[in-house]
Amino acid sequence: MTISDTFDAVHPVNDRYTPPQTGELDQIAAVFTDGRLSGGAPVLAEYERALADWFGVRRAVAVNSGSSAIHAAFVALDVRPGDEVLVPATAPIPTALPILTCGAIPVIVDTGPGSLALHAADLKAKITARTKAAISLPLWGYPVDDADAATVLAEAGVPLIEDACQAHGTRIRGQYAGTRYRAGCFSTHDRKLLSTGEGGFVLTDDLELADRIDHYTHLGHLKGTQHGVNYKLAAPLAAIGLTRLRELHTQLQQRRDNAHQILAGLPRDGSILAELPYAKGDEPNYYNLVLTTRPDKAEATATAFAAAGLPPDSSRYRYKPLYHQPIFAQYATPCPNAEQLTATTIQLPVHPGMTPSALRWVTDRTHALAEGQP
Ligand SMILES: *Cc1c(COP(=O)(O)O)cnc(C)c1O
């Protein structure tokens, strides 16, 4: 037996997915032949068109990171110093840092019970005259049902954006995550489903908003009339994205197949584990397979997964509600649902690079732990 066939805490399943090469180097070579490597090269327009078509939206603006995408969306929505932005307590650090980049104030909102969606009543209580925007977050690529929150926000005239940085291909109520509200922000960092190494993009059907984002991220098009930053994506990275986008449907199918293999044998009765719930007809992209465990078993279950070399985010990244991070501590507010959700979720790798034996091992370990076996 080779090392790669033996899995435990010392030889864990590789959770890093490296997509097979499918012509990236040829596409980069074409960029070199053209000679223009900057974010102004023709391949950028081609990449943005391909993204807009894939997701079925009117415009995509490519930028150099997901953080840049979120920041640029806020600026285009006129989020200014002292303004308030509503953010779910389940948000990881990179979702909320762009609020601080604007000099704005993160207003942390609890999630619904057992859900990643913004809690509509808590949200409503936290809207003020200074509220400029709100964030919906399909974390781990899981569908979020933010319909109630979206209604409250629409009534208050507050724009909602999606941080879909982990949600390429996630389906919610027949639409792709990141295409449902004013703007969808994506990352193409190496750990995401579509990777260009570093990078990101914003999707929107609002052409005026797209123009403002494009203007801001391209130094105000050097007109000297308005402030701008340089968030352009370099041409070789756009070439990688253009090539890999063609494989995204295949990757999504493989992730779903892997997730379903693990879920298939999961005991239904008496199990201490179940998949994080979502509405019928919706589809996670399986950035991770996410299981929830009973609160009374949460700590022991997380410890058991960690001991098996499958550490959940709570132990691996010390993932907790946002206000547990020192930089956001001053914005703390009671969020009991988010506290419970972050403590009771287990994230498992299901990427297409997993070998059959790795997948079988994760399946066997998960089923044993679901039955309460060590
Ligand atoms: C990755 C990520 C970001 C930031 O994207 P970068 O490209 O790393 O700047 C923001 N939000 C979420 C949820 C992410 O997963």
XYZ file of C-alpha atoms and ligand atoms in Angstrom:
389
model
C 0.000 0.000 0.000
C 1.377 3.407 -0.888
C 1.234 6.367 1.459
C -1.505 7.995 -0.604
C -3.760 5.010 0.106
C -3.381 5.220 3.887
C -5.255 7.979 5.607
C -5.152 9.152 9.189
C -4.335 12.341 11.084
C -0.655 11.952 10.099
C -1.407 11.196 6.421
C -4.625 13.179 5.906
C -6.719 13.295 2.771
C -5.401 16.123 0.604
C -8.055 18.834 0.736
C -6.277 20.995 -1.847
C -7.629 20.657 -5.370
C -5.300 21.234 -8.293
C -7.304 21.085 -11.520
C -5.768 19.038 -14.341
C -4.275 21.167 -17.111
C -6.707 21.630 -19.959
C -4.907 24.058 -22.234
C -4.023 26.903 -19.858
C -0.441 27.012 -21.171
C -1.608 27.347 -24.791
C -3.933 30.157 -23.805
C -1.116 31.911 -21.921
C 1.181 31.380 -24.923
C -1.399 33.160 -27.086
C -1.274 36.114 -24.683
C 2.524 36.185 -24.973
C 2.317 36.065 -28.749
C -0.035 39.024 -28.626
C 2.511 40.693 -26.316
C 0.089 42.573 -24.085
C 0.184 41.209 -20.535
C -1.645 43.940 -18.644
C -5.234 44.147 -17.542
C -5.962 46.146 -20.677
C -5.273 43.209 -23.033
C -8.027 41.892 -25.332
C -8.233 38.588 -23.418
C -9.820 40.489 -20.502
C -12.871 41.433 -22.536
C -13.110 37.845 -23.764
C -12.902 36.508 -20.194
C -15.504 38.970 -18.897
C -17.863 38.050 -21.755
C -17.394 34.332 -21.019
C -18.124 34.879 -17.305
C -21.272 36.905 -18.019
C -22.474 34.206 -20.442
C -21.722 31.315 -18.086
C -23.698 32.908 -15.257
C -26.367 34.428 -17.508
C -25.889 38.064 -16.450
C -25.398 41.253 -18.437
C -21.968 42.241 -17.158
C -18.909 40.798 -15.470
C -15.983 42.945 -14.356
C -12.771 41.012 -13.688
C -10.594 42.228 -10.806
C -7.482 41.047 -8.983
C -9.168 39.434 -5.941
C -12.455 38.615 -4.267
C -11.646 41.236 -1.638
C -11.255 43.808 -4.416
C -14.574 42.683 -5.903
C -16.415 43.244 -2.603
C -14.696 46.572 -1.955
C -15.411 47.843 -5.465
C -19.080 46.833 -5.180
C -19.369 48.817 -1.937
C -17.719 51.882 -3.457
C -20.053 51.676 -6.458
C -22.985 51.555 -4.020
C -21.600 54.722 -2.407
C -20.600 53.130 0.920
C -18.620 55.880 2.655
C -16.809 56.416 5.966
C -19.284 56.230 8.852
C -21.915 54.348 6.821
C -23.190 50.997 8.059
C -23.116 47.647 6.253
C -25.152 44.653 7.447
C -23.141 41.434 7.482
C -24.093 37.940 8.725
C -22.310 36.802 11.893
C -21.208 33.653 10.049
C -19.027 35.748 7.722
C -15.339 34.821 7.612
C -12.780 37.635 7.935
C -12.399 38.394 4.168
C -16.134 39.057 3.775
C -16.065 41.865 6.329
C -12.619 43.465 5.872
C -13.762 45.433 2.779
C -16.334 47.174 5.007
C -13.431 48.501 7.080
C -11.540 49.377 3.872
C -14.428 51.763 3.099
C -14.140 53.248 6.585
C -17.663 51.957 7.158
C -19.099 50.166 10.185
C -19.901 46.436 10.079
C -23.287 45.808 11.684
C -23.320 42.133 12.539
C -26.630 40.317 12.042
C -27.548 36.902 13.402
C -28.475 34.124 11.000
C -31.746 32.209 11.027
C -31.953 29.098 13.244
C -29.768 26.378 11.702
C -29.301 28.554 8.614
C -26.745 30.736 6.872
C -29.419 33.261 5.862
C -29.680 36.716 7.417
C -32.234 36.627 10.262
C -34.966 38.925 8.915
C -36.183 40.239 12.300
C -32.677 40.880 13.648
C -31.812 42.548 10.337
C -34.868 44.772 10.453
C -34.045 45.898 14.002
C -30.538 46.894 12.891
C -31.390 49.023 9.845
C -30.709 52.713 10.503
C -30.573 55.902 8.438
C -26.872 55.164 7.901
C -27.356 51.624 6.492
C -25.917 51.605 2.961
C -25.699 47.933 1.998
C -26.132 44.336 3.173
C -24.313 41.099 2.368
C -25.809 37.675 1.639
C -23.296 34.870 2.091
C -23.693 31.366 0.607
C -20.818 30.093 2.710
C -19.125 26.807 1.707
C -21.164 27.089 -1.501
C -24.416 26.249 0.332
C -27.694 27.748 -0.883
C -29.014 30.449 1.464
C -32.654 31.420 1.537
C -32.459 35.159 2.126
C -35.898 35.887 0.638
C -37.353 37.325 3.880
C -34.286 39.455 4.498
C -34.308 40.611 0.875
C -37.919 41.762 1.262
C -37.088 43.739 4.413
C -34.104 45.328 2.662
C -36.074 46.169 -0.482
C -38.720 47.905 1.652
C -35.988 49.907 3.376
C -34.255 50.706 0.065
C -30.998 49.023 1.121
C -29.097 47.247 -1.695
C -28.109 43.628 -1.113
C -24.963 42.112 -2.585
C -23.776 38.516 -2.496
C -20.364 37.395 -1.348
C -20.334 34.355 -3.631
C -16.565 33.881 -3.286
C -17.103 30.205 -2.381
C -20.293 29.713 -4.385
C -19.418 29.365 -8.095
C -22.233 27.275 -9.557
C -24.426 27.094 -6.431
C -28.114 27.121 -7.432
C -30.754 28.936 -5.351
C -34.396 29.036 -6.475
C -33.397 28.322 -10.051
C -30.672 30.970 -10.197
C -26.939 30.980 -9.689
C -25.649 32.382 -6.397
C -24.092 35.734 -7.196
C -26.739 36.644 -9.781
C -29.718 37.173 -7.472
C -29.280 40.666 -6.071
C -27.599 43.967 -7.015
C -24.144 42.478 -7.463
C -22.370 39.171 -6.918
C -18.733 39.134 -5.817
C -16.500 36.157 -6.585
C -12.928 35.162 -5.824
C -10.717 33.139 -8.143
C -8.071 32.539 -5.492
C -6.324 29.178 -5.744
C -8.638 27.539 -3.156
C -11.828 28.467 -5.011
C -13.745 26.433 -7.628
C -12.568 28.676 -10.446
C -8.910 29.514 -9.841
C -6.611 31.977 -11.554
C -4.118 31.907 -8.663
C -5.295 35.280 -7.390
C -8.259 37.095 -8.874
C -11.953 37.833 -8.701
C -14.923 39.316 -10.525
C -18.190 41.121 -9.978
C -21.417 40.120 -11.739
C -24.388 42.433 -12.180
C -27.362 43.074 -14.438
C -27.166 46.775 -13.560
C -25.112 48.279 -16.390
C -24.665 51.594 -14.634
C -23.344 49.849 -11.523
C -21.019 47.764 -13.736
C -19.653 50.957 -15.287
C -19.005 52.475 -11.866
C -17.192 49.302 -10.746
C -15.159 49.219 -13.963
C -14.286 52.893 -13.614
C -13.260 52.606 -9.974
C -11.147 49.457 -10.472
C -9.376 50.878 -13.566
C -7.957 54.082 -12.020
C -11.010 56.064 -13.075
C -10.003 55.271 -16.674
C -7.269 57.896 -16.108
C -9.716 60.693 -16.808
C -8.717 62.518 -13.662
C -12.304 63.267 -12.756
C -12.918 60.672 -10.051
C -10.960 58.601 -7.588
C -10.076 55.083 -8.652
C -7.779 52.223 -7.731
C -5.880 49.727 -9.831
C -7.606 46.382 -9.248
C -7.103 45.096 -12.807
C -6.544 41.389 -13.416
C -3.387 40.696 -15.467
C -3.863 39.113 -18.912
C -2.134 35.746 -18.210
C -4.505 35.202 -15.260
C -7.534 36.026 -17.390
C -6.225 33.465 -19.906
C -6.161 30.829 -17.150
C -9.682 31.741 -16.059
C -10.998 31.610 -19.602
C -9.635 28.079 -20.052
C -10.747 26.757 -16.667
C -14.247 28.207 -16.900
C -14.945 25.618 -19.634
C -14.325 22.830 -17.116
C -16.473 24.279 -14.329
C -19.623 22.267 -15.117
C -17.608 19.034 -15.117
C -15.994 19.933 -11.812
C -19.381 20.756 -10.250
C -20.771 17.379 -11.342
C -17.788 15.525 -9.874
C -18.126 17.374 -6.559
C -21.833 16.556 -6.411
C -21.168 12.880 -7.193
C -18.534 12.704 -4.439
C -20.796 14.432 -1.906
C -23.657 12.089 -2.762
C -21.408 9.064 -2.270
C -20.617 10.193 1.295
C -24.230 11.118 2.007
C -25.703 7.949 0.517
C -24.953 5.589 3.364
C -25.330 8.108 6.168
C -27.682 6.550 8.728
C -30.949 8.467 8.914
C -32.293 7.345 12.271
C -30.277 7.987 15.359
C -27.525 9.635 13.335
C -25.734 12.484 15.022
C -24.824 13.885 11.573
C -26.954 15.266 8.725
C -26.248 17.522 5.777
C -26.675 21.269 6.351
C -30.265 21.770 5.152
C -31.277 23.686 2.025
C -34.489 24.061 0.070
C -35.656 21.369 -2.337
C -34.469 22.093 -5.880
C -31.488 24.141 -4.695
C -27.970 22.794 -5.269
C -24.770 23.349 -3.301
C -21.592 23.556 -5.405
C -19.842 21.425 -2.769
C -16.968 23.775 -2.164
C -17.202 21.595 0.956
C -19.699 18.987 1.983
C -21.125 20.457 5.186
C -22.647 18.292 7.900
C -24.283 19.454 11.090
C -24.155 17.613 14.357
C -26.372 17.698 17.438
C -25.317 20.515 19.799
C -24.761 18.076 22.690
C -22.371 16.064 20.487
C -20.711 19.016 18.740
C -17.438 19.174 20.615
C -16.862 15.423 20.689
C -17.732 15.110 16.998
C -15.423 17.952 15.956
C -12.637 16.392 18.024
C -13.247 12.972 16.455
C -13.114 14.379 12.913
C -9.945 16.328 13.766
C -8.376 13.171 15.219
C -9.178 11.378 11.955
C -7.299 14.048 9.968
C -10.513 15.761 8.826
C -10.473 18.906 10.983
C -13.631 21.017 10.711
C -13.241 24.768 10.179
C -13.959 25.364 13.881
C -10.696 23.680 14.864
C -8.716 24.225 11.692
C -9.270 27.964 11.245
C -10.734 28.626 14.739
C -13.807 29.584 12.721
C -16.410 31.353 14.906
C -18.828 34.249 14.515
C -17.127 37.344 13.159
C -17.045 39.357 16.404
C -14.719 36.749 17.970
C -11.960 38.180 15.773
C -10.197 40.958 17.710
C -10.534 43.468 14.868
C -14.341 43.012 14.876
C -14.813 42.598 18.659
C -16.131 46.134 19.097
C -19.056 45.279 16.794
C -20.181 42.281 18.900
C -23.888 41.689 19.358
C -25.712 38.560 20.583
C -25.961 36.036 17.730
C -27.030 32.734 19.313
C -27.957 31.064 16.021
C -24.611 31.853 14.412
C -22.822 30.676 17.576
C -24.586 27.343 17.304
C -24.099 26.991 13.552
C -20.360 27.651 13.611
C -19.917 25.198 16.510
C -22.003 22.388 15.008
C -20.808 22.239 11.393
C -18.279 19.787 9.941
C -16.694 20.596 6.559
C -15.436 17.731 4.401
C -13.418 17.769 1.156
C -15.219 16.344 -1.909
C -13.091 17.848 -4.694
C -12.534 15.956 -7.959
C -8.856 15.344 -7.145
C -9.778 12.896 -4.386
C -8.782 9.351 -5.273
C -11.446 6.639 -4.981
C -9.674 5.263 -1.911
C -9.569 8.703 -0.242
C -13.266 9.175 -0.908
C -14.048 5.706 0.421
C -12.053 6.414 3.545
C -13.836 9.716 4.210
C -17.167 7.944 3.597
C -16.330 5.117 6.006
C -15.031 7.453 8.710
C -18.076 9.707 8.393
C -20.521 6.815 8.618
C -18.755 5.386 11.668
C -18.766 8.774 13.417
C -22.439 9.273 12.489
C -23.244 6.106 14.394
C -21.320 7.368 17.378
C -18.399 4.993 16.895
C -14.944 6.339 17.701
C -11.884 33.813 -0.578
C -12.972 34.639 0.009
C -12.954 36.048 -0.023
C -11.787 36.837 -0.497
O -11.314 36.496 -1.756
P -9.769 36.787 -2.113
O -9.686 36.498 -3.579
O -8.939 35.853 -1.304
O -9.504 38.223 -1.801
C -14.060 36.708 0.467
N -15.111 36.062 0.978
C -15.155 34.723 1.042
C -16.378 34.054 1.594
C -14.086 33.960 0.584
O -14.140 32.624 0.658
